[in-house]
Coordinates of C-alpha atoms in Angstrom, one line a residue:
Chain R
M1 CA 164.7 65.1 122.2
S2 CA 163.0 65.3 118.8
F3 CA 159.4 64.5 118.4
K4 CA 160.1 61.3 116.5
K5 CA 162.4 60.0 119.2
F6 CA 159.7 60.9 121.8
R7 CA 157.1 58.9 119.8
R8 CA 159.4 55.9 119.7
W9 CA 160.1 56.2 123.4
M10 CA 156.4 56.3 124.2
D11 CA 155.8 53.1 122.2
E12 CA 157.9 51.1 124.5
P13 CA 155.8 49.3 127.1
G14 CA 155.2 51.3 130.3
N15 CA 156.6 54.6 129.1
S16 CA 153.3 56.1 128.3
L17 CA 152.2 55.3 131.9
V18 CA 155.3 56.9 133.3
F19 CA 154.7 59.9 131.1
T20 CA 151.1 60.4 132.1
G21 CA 151.8 59.8 135.8
S22 CA 154.7 62.2 135.9
T23 CA 152.8 64.9 134.0
M24 CA 149.9 64.6 136.5
F25 CA 152.4 64.8 139.3
V26 CA 154.1 67.9 137.9
I27 CA 150.8 69.6 137.4
V28 CA 149.8 69.2 141.0
V29 CA 153.2 70.2 142.4
S30 CA 153.4 73.3 140.2
A31 CA 149.9 74.3 141.1
G32 CA 151.0 73.8 144.7
I33 CA 153.8 76.3 144.1
L34 CA 152.0 78.8 141.9
V35 CA 148.6 79.1 143.7
P36 CA 150.1 80.1 147.1
L37 CA 152.3 82.7 145.2
F38 CA 149.9 84.3 142.9
Y39 CA 146.3 83.5 143.8
R40 CA 144.3 86.4 145.2
F41 CA 142.9 84.6 148.3
G42 CA 144.9 83.1 151.1
P43 CA 144.0 79.7 152.7
Y44 CA 142.7 81.2 155.9
D45 CA 141.0 84.4 154.5
F46 CA 137.3 84.6 155.0
V47 CA 136.4 85.7 151.5
G48 CA 132.7 85.6 151.2
E49 CA 129.4 83.8 152.2
P50 CA 129.9 80.3 153.6
L51 CA 129.1 77.2 151.5
Q52 CA 128.8 78.9 148.1
S53 CA 128.8 76.6 145.1
P54 CA 131.7 76.7 142.6
S55 CA 131.6 79.8 140.4
W56 CA 133.9 82.1 138.5
A57 CA 134.6 84.1 141.6
Y58 CA 135.3 81.1 143.8
L59 CA 136.5 78.3 141.5
F60 CA 135.9 75.4 143.9
G61 CA 133.3 77.2 146.0
T62 CA 133.6 78.2 149.7
D63 CA 133.6 76.1 152.8
Q64 CA 131.5 76.3 156.0
L65 CA 133.4 79.4 157.2
G66 CA 133.5 81.2 153.9
R67 CA 137.1 80.3 153.0
D68 CA 138.1 79.8 149.4
I69 CA 138.5 76.0 148.7
F70 CA 140.6 76.5 145.6
S71 CA 143.2 78.3 147.6
R72 CA 143.1 75.8 150.4
T73 CA 143.3 72.8 148.2
F74 CA 146.5 73.9 146.6
H75 CA 148.0 75.3 149.8
A76 CA 147.7 71.8 151.1
V77 CA 150.1 70.4 148.4
Y78 CA 153.3 71.4 150.1
R79 CA 152.0 70.2 153.5
D80 CA 150.8 66.8 152.3
M81 CA 153.6 66.2 149.8
G82 CA 156.3 67.6 152.1
V83 CA 155.3 65.4 155.0
A84 CA 155.1 62.4 152.8
F85 CA 158.5 63.3 151.2
L86 CA 160.2 63.5 154.6
G87 CA 158.3 60.5 155.9
V88 CA 159.6 58.4 153.0
S89 CA 163.1 59.8 152.5
I90 CA 164.3 59.5 156.2
P91 CA 163.3 55.8 156.6
F92 CA 164.6 55.2 153.1
I93 CA 168.1 56.4 154.0
T94 CA 168.3 54.8 157.5
G95 CA 166.5 51.6 156.4
T96 CA 168.7 51.0 153.4
L97 CA 171.9 51.6 155.4
I98 CA 170.9 49.3 158.2
G99 CA 169.8 46.7 155.7
I100 CA 173.1 46.8 153.8
I101 CA 175.1 46.6 157.0
L102 CA 173.0 43.6 158.1
G103 CA 173.4 42.0 154.7
I104 CA 177.2 42.2 154.6
S105 CA 177.9 41.8 158.3
K106 CA 179.5 38.5 159.3
S107 CA 178.2 38.2 162.9
K108 CA 175.3 35.8 162.6
K109 CA 174.0 36.4 166.2
T110 CA 173.5 40.2 165.9
T111 CA 172.0 40.0 162.4
S112 CA 169.4 37.4 163.3
L113 CA 168.6 39.3 166.5
I114 CA 168.1 42.6 164.6
G115 CA 166.3 40.7 161.9
S116 CA 163.7 39.4 164.3
V117 CA 163.2 42.9 165.7
I118 CA 162.6 44.1 162.2
D119 CA 160.0 41.3 161.7
G120 CA 158.4 42.4 165.0
I121 CA 158.1 46.0 163.8
N122 CA 156.8 45.0 160.4
A123 CA 154.1 42.8 162.0
F124 CA 152.2 45.9 163.0
P125 CA 150.0 47.6 160.5
L126 CA 151.5 51.0 159.9
L127 CA 148.3 52.9 160.5
I128 CA 147.8 51.2 163.9
L129 CA 151.3 52.0 165.1
A130 CA 150.9 55.6 163.9
V131 CA 147.5 56.0 165.6
A132 CA 148.8 54.4 168.8
S133 CA 152.0 56.5 168.9
I134 CA 150.0 59.7 168.5
A135 CA 148.5 59.0 171.9
F136 CA 152.0 59.4 173.3
L137 CA 153.4 62.1 171.0
G138 CA 150.3 64.2 170.6
P139 CA 148.6 65.0 167.3
G140 CA 150.5 66.9 164.6
L141 CA 152.3 66.5 161.3
S142 CA 155.7 66.4 163.1
S143 CA 154.5 63.4 165.1
V144 CA 153.7 61.6 161.9
I145 CA 157.2 62.3 160.5
I146 CA 158.8 61.1 163.8
I147 CA 156.7 57.9 163.8
L148 CA 157.5 57.1 160.2
S149 CA 161.2 57.6 160.8
L150 CA 161.1 55.3 163.8
V151 CA 159.0 52.6 162.3
N152 CA 159.0 52.6 158.5
W153 CA 162.8 52.0 158.2
A154 CA 162.2 48.3 159.1
R155 CA 160.4 47.7 155.7
Y156 CA 163.3 49.2 153.8
A157 CA 165.9 47.3 156.0
K158 CA 164.1 44.0 155.2
I159 CA 164.3 44.6 151.4
A160 CA 167.8 46.0 151.5
R161 CA 169.1 43.1 153.6
T162 CA 167.8 40.5 151.2
K163 CA 169.2 42.3 148.2
A164 CA 172.6 43.0 150.0
V165 CA 173.1 39.3 150.7
V166 CA 172.6 38.5 147.0
V167 CA 174.8 41.4 145.8
S168 CA 177.6 40.8 148.2
K169 CA 178.0 37.3 146.8
A170 CA 178.0 38.5 143.2
N171 CA 181.1 38.1 141.0
Y172 CA 181.7 41.8 140.5
I173 CA 182.1 42.4 144.2
E174 CA 184.6 39.5 144.5
A175 CA 186.4 41.1 141.5
A176 CA 186.5 44.4 143.2
Y177 CA 187.9 42.9 146.4
T178 CA 190.5 41.0 144.3
L179 CA 191.5 44.2 142.6
G180 CA 192.3 45.6 146.0
Y181 CA 189.7 48.4 146.1
P182 CA 189.2 49.9 149.6
K183 CA 186.1 48.7 151.4
R184 CA 184.6 52.1 151.5
R185 CA 184.8 52.4 147.7
I186 CA 183.1 49.0 147.2
F187 CA 180.4 49.9 149.7
R188 CA 179.7 53.3 148.0
K189 CA 180.2 52.5 144.4
H190 CA 179.1 48.9 144.1
I191 CA 176.9 47.6 146.9
G192 CA 175.2 50.9 147.7
P193 CA 173.8 51.6 144.2
N194 CA 172.8 48.0 143.5
V195 CA 170.9 47.7 146.7
S196 CA 169.3 51.1 146.6
S197 CA 167.8 50.5 143.2
E198 CA 165.6 48.0 144.9
T199 CA 164.7 50.2 147.8
I200 CA 164.0 53.2 145.5
A201 CA 161.5 51.1 143.7
Y202 CA 159.8 50.4 147.0
A203 CA 160.1 54.0 148.1
L204 CA 158.0 55.1 145.2
S205 CA 155.1 52.9 146.1
D206 CA 155.7 53.7 149.8
F207 CA 155.1 57.4 148.8
I208 CA 151.6 56.5 147.8
I209 CA 151.0 54.6 151.1
V210 CA 152.4 57.5 153.1
I211 CA 150.4 60.2 151.3
L212 CA 147.2 58.2 152.0
L213 CA 148.4 57.6 155.6
V214 CA 149.0 61.3 156.3
A215 CA 145.6 62.2 154.9
G216 CA 143.9 59.4 156.7
L217 CA 145.4 60.4 160.0
S218 CA 144.4 64.0 159.5
F219 CA 140.9 62.8 158.5
L220 CA 140.8 61.2 162.0
G221 CA 142.0 64.4 163.5
L222 CA 145.4 63.0 164.5
A223 CA 147.8 64.7 162.2
A224 CA 147.0 68.1 160.7
T225 CA 144.2 69.6 162.7
P226 CA 141.7 72.3 161.6
P227 CA 142.1 75.1 160.5
A228 CA 145.2 73.8 158.7
A229 CA 144.8 73.5 155.0
E230 CA 145.4 69.8 154.5
W231 CA 143.4 67.4 152.3
G232 CA 142.4 64.8 155.0
A233 CA 141.5 67.5 157.5
M234 CA 139.5 69.4 154.8
I235 CA 137.6 66.2 153.8
S236 CA 136.8 65.7 157.4
E237 CA 135.6 69.3 157.9
G238 CA 133.3 68.9 154.9
R239 CA 131.7 65.7 156.2
P240 CA 128.6 67.3 157.8
Y241 CA 127.9 69.1 154.5
L242 CA 128.5 66.1 152.3
I243 CA 124.9 66.0 151.0
S244 CA 124.0 69.7 150.9
S245 CA 127.4 71.1 149.7
P246 CA 129.5 68.2 148.4
W247 CA 132.2 70.4 147.0
V248 CA 133.7 71.1 150.4
S249 CA 135.0 67.5 150.7
T250 CA 135.1 66.5 147.1
F251 CA 137.7 68.9 145.8
P252 CA 140.4 68.1 148.4
G253 CA 139.4 64.5 147.9
I254 CA 140.0 64.7 144.1
A255 CA 143.3 66.4 144.7
L256 CA 144.4 63.6 147.0
C257 CA 143.3 60.9 144.6
W258 CA 145.0 62.8 141.7
S259 CA 148.4 62.9 143.5
A260 CA 148.2 59.3 144.6
I261 CA 147.1 58.0 141.2
S262 CA 149.8 60.0 139.4
L263 CA 152.4 58.2 141.5
S264 CA 150.7 54.9 141.1
L265 CA 150.8 55.2 137.3
V266 CA 154.6 56.0 137.5
V267 CA 155.2 53.0 139.6
D268 CA 153.1 50.8 137.3
G269 CA 154.9 52.1 134.2
L270 CA 158.3 51.5 135.7
N271 CA 157.3 47.9 136.8
R272 CA 156.1 47.3 133.3
R273 CA 159.3 48.5 131.7
E274 CA 161.1 45.9 133.8
G275 CA 158.6 43.3 132.9
K276 CA 157.4 42.8 136.4
V277 CA 153.8 41.9 137.3
Chain Q
M1 CA 147.6 8.7 153.0
A2 CA 146.0 5.4 154.1
Q3 CA 146.0 4.2 150.5
A4 CA 149.6 5.1 150.0
A5 CA 150.5 3.3 153.3
G6 CA 148.9 0.1 152.1
A7 CA 150.9 0.1 148.9
T8 CA 154.5 -1.0 148.4
G9 CA 157.2 -0.4 151.1
K10 CA 158.9 2.3 149.0
T11 CA 155.9 4.6 148.9
E12 CA 155.4 4.0 152.6
Q13 CA 158.9 5.3 153.3
K14 CA 158.2 8.4 151.2
V15 CA 155.0 9.2 153.0
V16 CA 156.7 9.1 156.4
D17 CA 159.5 11.3 155.1
N18 CA 157.0 13.8 153.8
R19 CA 155.3 13.9 157.2
K20 CA 158.5 14.6 158.9
V21 CA 159.4 17.4 156.6
F22 CA 155.9 18.8 157.0
A23 CA 156.1 18.7 160.8
F24 CA 159.6 20.3 160.7
E25 CA 158.4 23.1 158.4
I26 CA 155.4 23.7 160.7
G27 CA 157.5 23.7 163.8
F28 CA 160.0 26.1 162.2
R29 CA 157.3 28.6 161.2
L30 CA 155.7 28.3 164.6
I31 CA 159.0 29.1 166.4
R32 CA 159.4 32.1 164.1
A33 CA 155.9 33.3 164.7
M34 CA 156.5 33.0 168.4
A35 CA 159.8 35.0 168.2
V36 CA 158.0 37.7 166.3
S37 CA 155.1 37.8 168.8
F38 CA 157.7 38.3 171.5
W39 CA 159.0 41.3 169.8
V40 CA 155.5 42.5 169.2
T41 CA 155.0 42.4 173.0
V42 CA 158.3 44.3 173.6
I43 CA 157.4 47.0 171.1
A44 CA 153.8 47.4 172.5
F45 CA 155.4 47.6 176.0
L46 CA 158.2 50.1 175.1
M47 CA 155.9 52.5 173.2
M48 CA 154.6 54.0 176.4
R49 CA 158.0 54.0 178.2
I50 CA 160.2 55.7 175.6
A51 CA 157.8 58.4 174.6
P52 CA 158.9 61.9 175.8
G53 CA 157.4 63.1 179.0
D54 CA 155.5 61.3 181.8
P55 CA 152.5 59.3 180.5
A56 CA 150.8 59.6 183.9
R57 CA 151.0 63.4 183.8
A58 CA 149.9 63.5 180.2
A59 CA 146.9 61.3 181.0
L60 CA 145.7 63.5 183.9
G61 CA 146.4 66.9 182.3
L62 CA 148.2 69.9 183.7
E63 CA 145.6 70.6 186.4
A64 CA 146.3 67.4 188.3
T65 CA 148.3 67.6 191.5
E66 CA 151.6 65.8 192.1
E67 CA 149.9 63.3 194.5
E68 CA 147.3 62.3 191.8
V69 CA 150.1 61.8 189.3
A70 CA 152.1 59.7 191.8
I71 CA 149.0 57.5 192.5
L72 CA 148.5 56.9 188.8
R73 CA 152.2 56.2 188.3
K74 CA 151.9 53.5 191.0
Q75 CA 148.7 52.2 189.4
L76 CA 150.3 51.9 186.0
G77 CA 153.4 50.4 187.7
L78 CA 155.6 53.1 186.3
D79 CA 157.5 53.6 189.6
R80 CA 159.1 50.2 189.4
P81 CA 162.2 49.3 187.4
L82 CA 161.9 48.7 183.7
Y83 CA 162.6 44.9 183.7
E84 CA 160.1 44.4 186.5
Q85 CA 157.4 46.3 184.6
F86 CA 158.1 44.2 181.5
I87 CA 157.8 40.9 183.4
N88 CA 154.5 42.1 184.9
F89 CA 153.3 43.2 181.4
F90 CA 154.4 39.9 179.8
T91 CA 152.9 37.6 182.5
G92 CA 149.7 39.8 182.3
V93 CA 149.6 39.2 178.5
L94 CA 149.9 35.5 179.0
R95 CA 147.1 35.5 181.5
G96 CA 145.0 37.8 179.3
D97 CA 145.1 40.6 181.8
F98 CA 146.0 44.0 180.4
G99 CA 145.3 46.1 183.4
I100 CA 142.5 48.6 184.0
S101 CA 141.4 51.3 181.5
L102 CA 141.9 54.8 182.6
S103 CA 138.8 56.4 181.1
F104 CA 136.1 53.7 181.7
N105 CA 137.4 52.2 184.9
R106 CA 136.9 48.7 183.7
E107 CA 139.2 45.8 182.7
V108 CA 141.0 46.4 179.4
S109 CA 140.5 42.7 178.5
D110 CA 136.8 43.3 178.9
I111 CA 136.9 46.1 176.3
I112 CA 138.8 43.8 174.0
F113 CA 136.4 40.9 174.3
T114 CA 133.4 43.1 173.6
A115 CA 134.9 44.9 170.6
L116 CA 137.0 42.1 169.0
P117 CA 134.2 39.9 167.6
T118 CA 132.7 42.8 165.7
S119 CA 136.0 43.6 164.0
L120 CA 136.6 39.9 163.3
W121 CA 133.3 39.7 161.6
L122 CA 134.2 42.6 159.5
V123 CA 137.6 41.2 158.6
L124 CA 136.1 37.8 157.8
L125 CA 133.5 39.4 155.5
T126 CA 136.3 41.4 153.8
F127 CA 138.2 38.2 153.4
I128 CA 135.3 36.2 151.9
M129 CA 134.3 39.1 149.7
G130 CA 137.9 39.6 148.5
W131 CA 138.4 36.0 147.5
S132 CA 135.0 35.8 145.8
I133 CA 136.0 38.8 143.6
V134 CA 139.7 37.9 143.1
I135 CA 139.3 34.3 141.9
P136 CA 136.7 34.9 139.1
L137 CA 138.3 38.1 138.0
A138 CA 141.8 36.6 137.8
L139 CA 140.6 33.6 135.9
F140 CA 138.7 35.9 133.5
V141 CA 141.7 38.2 132.9
A142 CA 144.2 35.4 132.6
T143 CA 142.2 33.3 130.1
S144 CA 141.0 36.3 128.1
K145 CA 143.0 37.0 125.0
S146 CA 141.6 40.5 124.5
V147 CA 144.1 43.4 124.6
I148 CA 141.4 45.8 125.8
V149 CA 140.7 43.6 128.9
A150 CA 144.3 43.5 129.8
Y151 CA 144.7 47.2 129.4
L152 CA 141.5 48.0 131.3
F153 CA 142.5 45.6 134.1
R154 CA 146.0 47.1 134.4
S155 CA 144.9 50.7 134.6
T156 CA 142.0 50.0 137.0
T157 CA 144.3 48.1 139.4
A158 CA 146.9 50.9 139.2
I159 CA 144.2 53.4 140.1
S160 CA 142.5 51.4 142.8
I161 CA 145.8 51.0 144.7
A162 CA 145.9 54.8 145.0
L163 CA 142.4 55.5 146.2
P164 CA 142.1 56.7 149.8
N165 CA 139.6 54.3 151.5
F166 CA 138.1 56.9 153.8
F167 CA 137.2 59.2 150.8
I168 CA 135.8 56.2 148.9
A169 CA 133.7 55.3 152.0
L170 CA 132.3 58.9 152.1
I171 CA 131.4 58.9 148.4
L172 CA 129.8 55.5 148.7
I173 CA 127.7 56.6 151.7
L174 CA 126.7 59.6 149.6
L175 CA 125.7 57.5 146.6
I176 CA 124.0 54.7 148.4
G177 CA 122.1 57.1 150.5
H178 CA 120.7 58.0 153.8
P179 CA 119.1 54.8 155.2
L180 CA 122.6 53.6 156.0
F181 CA 123.0 56.2 158.7
G182 CA 120.2 54.5 160.7
Y183 CA 122.7 52.0 162.0
T184 CA 122.3 50.8 165.5
P185 CA 125.2 49.4 167.4
E186 CA 123.4 46.1 168.3
F187 CA 125.8 44.2 166.2
P188 CA 124.6 40.7 165.5
E189 CA 121.2 41.8 164.2
N190 CA 123.0 44.1 161.8
L191 CA 125.3 41.7 160.2
G192 CA 123.9 42.8 156.8
Y193 CA 125.1 46.3 157.4
L194 CA 128.7 45.3 157.3
W195 CA 128.8 44.6 153.6
L196 CA 129.5 48.2 152.7
P197 CA 132.4 48.8 155.0
A198 CA 133.8 45.4 153.9
F199 CA 133.4 46.4 150.3
V200 CA 135.3 49.6 150.9
M201 CA 138.1 47.6 152.6
V202 CA 138.2 45.1 149.7
S203 CA 138.2 47.7 147.0
S204 CA 141.1 49.8 148.2
G205 CA 144.5 48.3 148.0
G206 CA 144.9 44.6 148.6
I207 CA 142.5 43.1 146.1
A208 CA 144.1 44.8 143.1
I209 CA 147.6 43.4 143.8
M210 CA 146.1 40.0 144.7
T211 CA 144.2 39.7 141.4
R212 CA 147.3 40.8 139.5
I213 CA 149.5 38.2 141.1
L214 CA 147.0 35.5 140.8
A215 CA 146.3 36.4 137.1
S216 CA 150.0 36.3 136.4
S217 CA 150.5 32.9 138.1
I218 CA 147.5 31.5 136.2
S219 CA 149.0 32.7 132.9
D220 CA 152.3 31.0 133.9
T221 CA 150.3 27.8 134.7
L222 CA 148.6 28.0 131.3
K223 CA 152.0 27.5 129.6
E224 CA 152.6 24.2 131.5
E225 CA 152.3 21.0 129.4
Y226 CA 149.7 19.2 131.6
V227 CA 147.2 22.0 131.0
E228 CA 147.4 21.3 127.3
T229 CA 147.1 17.6 127.9
G230 CA 143.9 18.4 129.9
V231 CA 142.5 20.3 127.0
F232 CA 143.3 17.4 124.6
R233 CA 141.6 15.0 127.0
G234 CA 138.5 17.1 126.8
I235 CA 137.9 17.8 130.5
S236 CA 134.9 19.9 131.5
R237 CA 135.4 23.7 131.6
F238 CA 134.8 23.8 135.4
R239 CA 137.4 21.2 136.0
F240 CA 139.8 22.9 133.7
L241 CA 139.5 26.3 135.4
F242 CA 139.5 25.2 139.0
Y243 CA 141.7 22.1 139.1
Y244 CA 144.1 22.6 136.2
L245 CA 144.5 26.3 136.4
L246 CA 143.5 27.7 139.8
K247 CA 144.8 25.1 142.3
P248 CA 148.5 25.1 141.1
S249 CA 148.5 28.9 140.9
L250 CA 147.2 29.8 144.3
A251 CA 150.3 29.6 146.5
P252 CA 151.8 33.0 145.9
T253 CA 148.4 34.7 146.2
V254 CA 147.6 32.9 149.5
A255 CA 150.9 34.1 151.0
L256 CA 150.1 37.6 149.8
A257 CA 146.5 37.5 151.0
A258 CA 147.7 36.9 154.5
F259 CA 149.8 40.1 154.2
G260 CA 146.8 41.9 152.6
L261 CA 144.6 40.8 155.4
G262 CA 147.1 42.3 157.9
T263 CA 146.9 45.6 156.1
A264 CA 143.1 45.3 156.1
I265 CA 143.1 44.8 159.8
G266 CA 145.0 48.1 160.1
T267 CA 142.5 50.0 158.0
T268 CA 139.6 48.9 160.4
A269 CA 140.6 51.9 162.5
I270 CA 139.5 54.4 159.8
I271 CA 136.6 52.3 158.3
E272 CA 135.1 51.5 161.7
S273 CA 135.1 55.1 162.7
I274 CA 133.4 56.3 159.5
F275 CA 130.7 53.6 159.7
S276 CA 130.6 53.9 163.5
I277 CA 131.1 50.2 164.0
P278 CA 131.9 49.4 167.6
G279 CA 135.0 47.3 167.0
V280 CA 138.7 47.4 168.1
G281 CA 139.5 50.2 165.7
T282 CA 136.9 52.5 167.2
E283 CA 138.1 51.5 170.7
L284 CA 141.7 52.3 169.7
L285 CA 140.7 55.8 168.5
A286 CA 138.7 56.5 171.6
A287 CA 141.6 55.4 173.8
V288 CA 144.0 57.5 171.8
N289 CA 141.8 60.6 172.1
G290 CA 141.2 59.9 175.8
R291 CA 144.9 59.3 176.5
D292 CA 143.9 55.9 178.0
Y293 CA 147.4 54.4 177.9
P294 CA 146.8 50.8 179.1
T295 CA 144.0 50.4 176.5
V296 CA 146.2 51.8 173.7
Q297 CA 149.0 49.5 174.6
A298 CA 146.8 46.4 174.8
L299 CA 145.0 47.1 171.6
T300 CA 148.2 47.8 169.7
F301 CA 149.4 44.4 171.0
I302 CA 146.2 42.7 169.9
F303 CA 146.6 44.1 166.4
G304 CA 150.2 43.0 166.1
V305 CA 149.5 39.5 167.3
M306 CA 146.5 39.1 165.0
V307 CA 148.7 40.0 162.0
V308 CA 151.4 37.6 163.1
F309 CA 148.8 34.8 163.6
I310 CA 147.3 35.4 160.2
S311 CA 150.6 35.5 158.3
F312 CA 151.5 32.2 160.1
I313 CA 148.3 30.6 158.8
G314 CA 148.9 32.1 155.4
D315 CA 152.5 30.7 155.3
L316 CA 151.2 27.2 156.3
L317 CA 148.5 27.3 153.6
A318 CA 150.9 28.4 150.9
Y319 CA 153.3 25.7 151.9
W320 CA 150.5 23.1 151.9
L321 CA 149.4 24.2 148.4
D322 CA 152.9 24.2 147.0
R323 CA 155.8 22.4 148.8
R324 CA 158.3 24.4 146.9
V325 CA 157.4 27.7 148.7
K326 CA 160.4 28.8 150.8
L327 CA 160.4 31.5 153.4

């Protein structure tokens, strides 16, 4: 793409937001790949005196045990992002599928029954259900993924069902049936993509919610637990030193905000391109 | 209503019809809320039963003997068939009896009744604070013609959605300073203390989306002809803002506010623990850490039912404000 074309693209509403957001996202992800590969300190190495302020030797300072915060902050990327990615993509797939099936199914009794189960699951705040289930599954990042897969699909199913009902009545679907296309083809090529465009839009904003959820649960000591390098856990570890050595909590906090804001900008830009509020 | 009834027969007929429709809509929403509450009960009940492993064993730890585990299983009713357990749980819920807490050896309903008011105060304060920020802000943004205001508003809301509330809470405690740590749990005397946690709950998430939706419905209302008529008639600014612009635009935001309030109730778990407020969120965390299953189950149920109740009220309000709102 030539520079002129790029300028013109950026002038369209929303695109500058998408560009800024995705650049921020790429920066944090590539730092999350490069720092673990090439940085001289590991996340669990005791590299020097505890609670040293940021300097050239230790870019983000050291924590209460003398570990390098720069290394730990970027080692956390794959953990936070990875868990959030799994915790979004699994419910996205199952929820969209269930929603489409409910939307095009003809049995009214089953659909309204499953529909009210979905409403029941959605009635719980996600955080409460996650906290409560950890009592039964035990703390850990894998528990968070399990809970999200068991619970979060209901939100996708609700969106997909509403959209699938609309799509399945559209003229082009009728046309496809009239042309005698096999059902599988109509499902895969027509209904699937049209419904999932809606759930993908939700998945992006769900990614923000889930990143914050994982960090929040770790902050409470329910997901990643110390000594794991994870933003929420690191913020929680730095809490006693918040006033004397604020860098211990602040740098992981900034990394968390940075990632969530980058995604939020992308979502906002995409909404703007489509003229949504 | 009384005035309309005293008028011609035609209007009278219309009023009765409206009432019937209104009653039907309320009844329909009530039945739906009850169906959802039923599933909320089922989910809260099943959580403990479908988890891998034996909850009684997990609660007591590995050192407990088989007899102790068997006694606890009997106390929790886990030795009976599933449907019987459910009937017991369900009738217990209806009577307000949630069994006995494992770690404090007192009635779970007792824990709930001492902790719930505190959380409700916090949620109420969040609600009031939220609306008193959302309405003026949305009116300002929607009526302002400046591009900079629109741009600033858009970017601030996009950022504020993404801010982790627990981190913001820590920063605010740091900025506002030490005296806040001198909080004593005697709640009613310290109502003033709740403004900071309420502010954190307001600032992260809900409020940004609410203001955006309200601002956009106000700018839609601005395009209506009666608004222009109002301007020509020279009505006062106050009347213009609140009666001509705000009232017709509120319905979508009210429905959303109910949803936002549900999310806010969820975040009490984190916020209460940071500010050490003795509410249901703190109790839930304590119960989770202490593997106190009956309490976890009951509190999860309470959270779910609160959200169902609030969205029911929100639905009704939205319908009352704008009869065109459909489910």
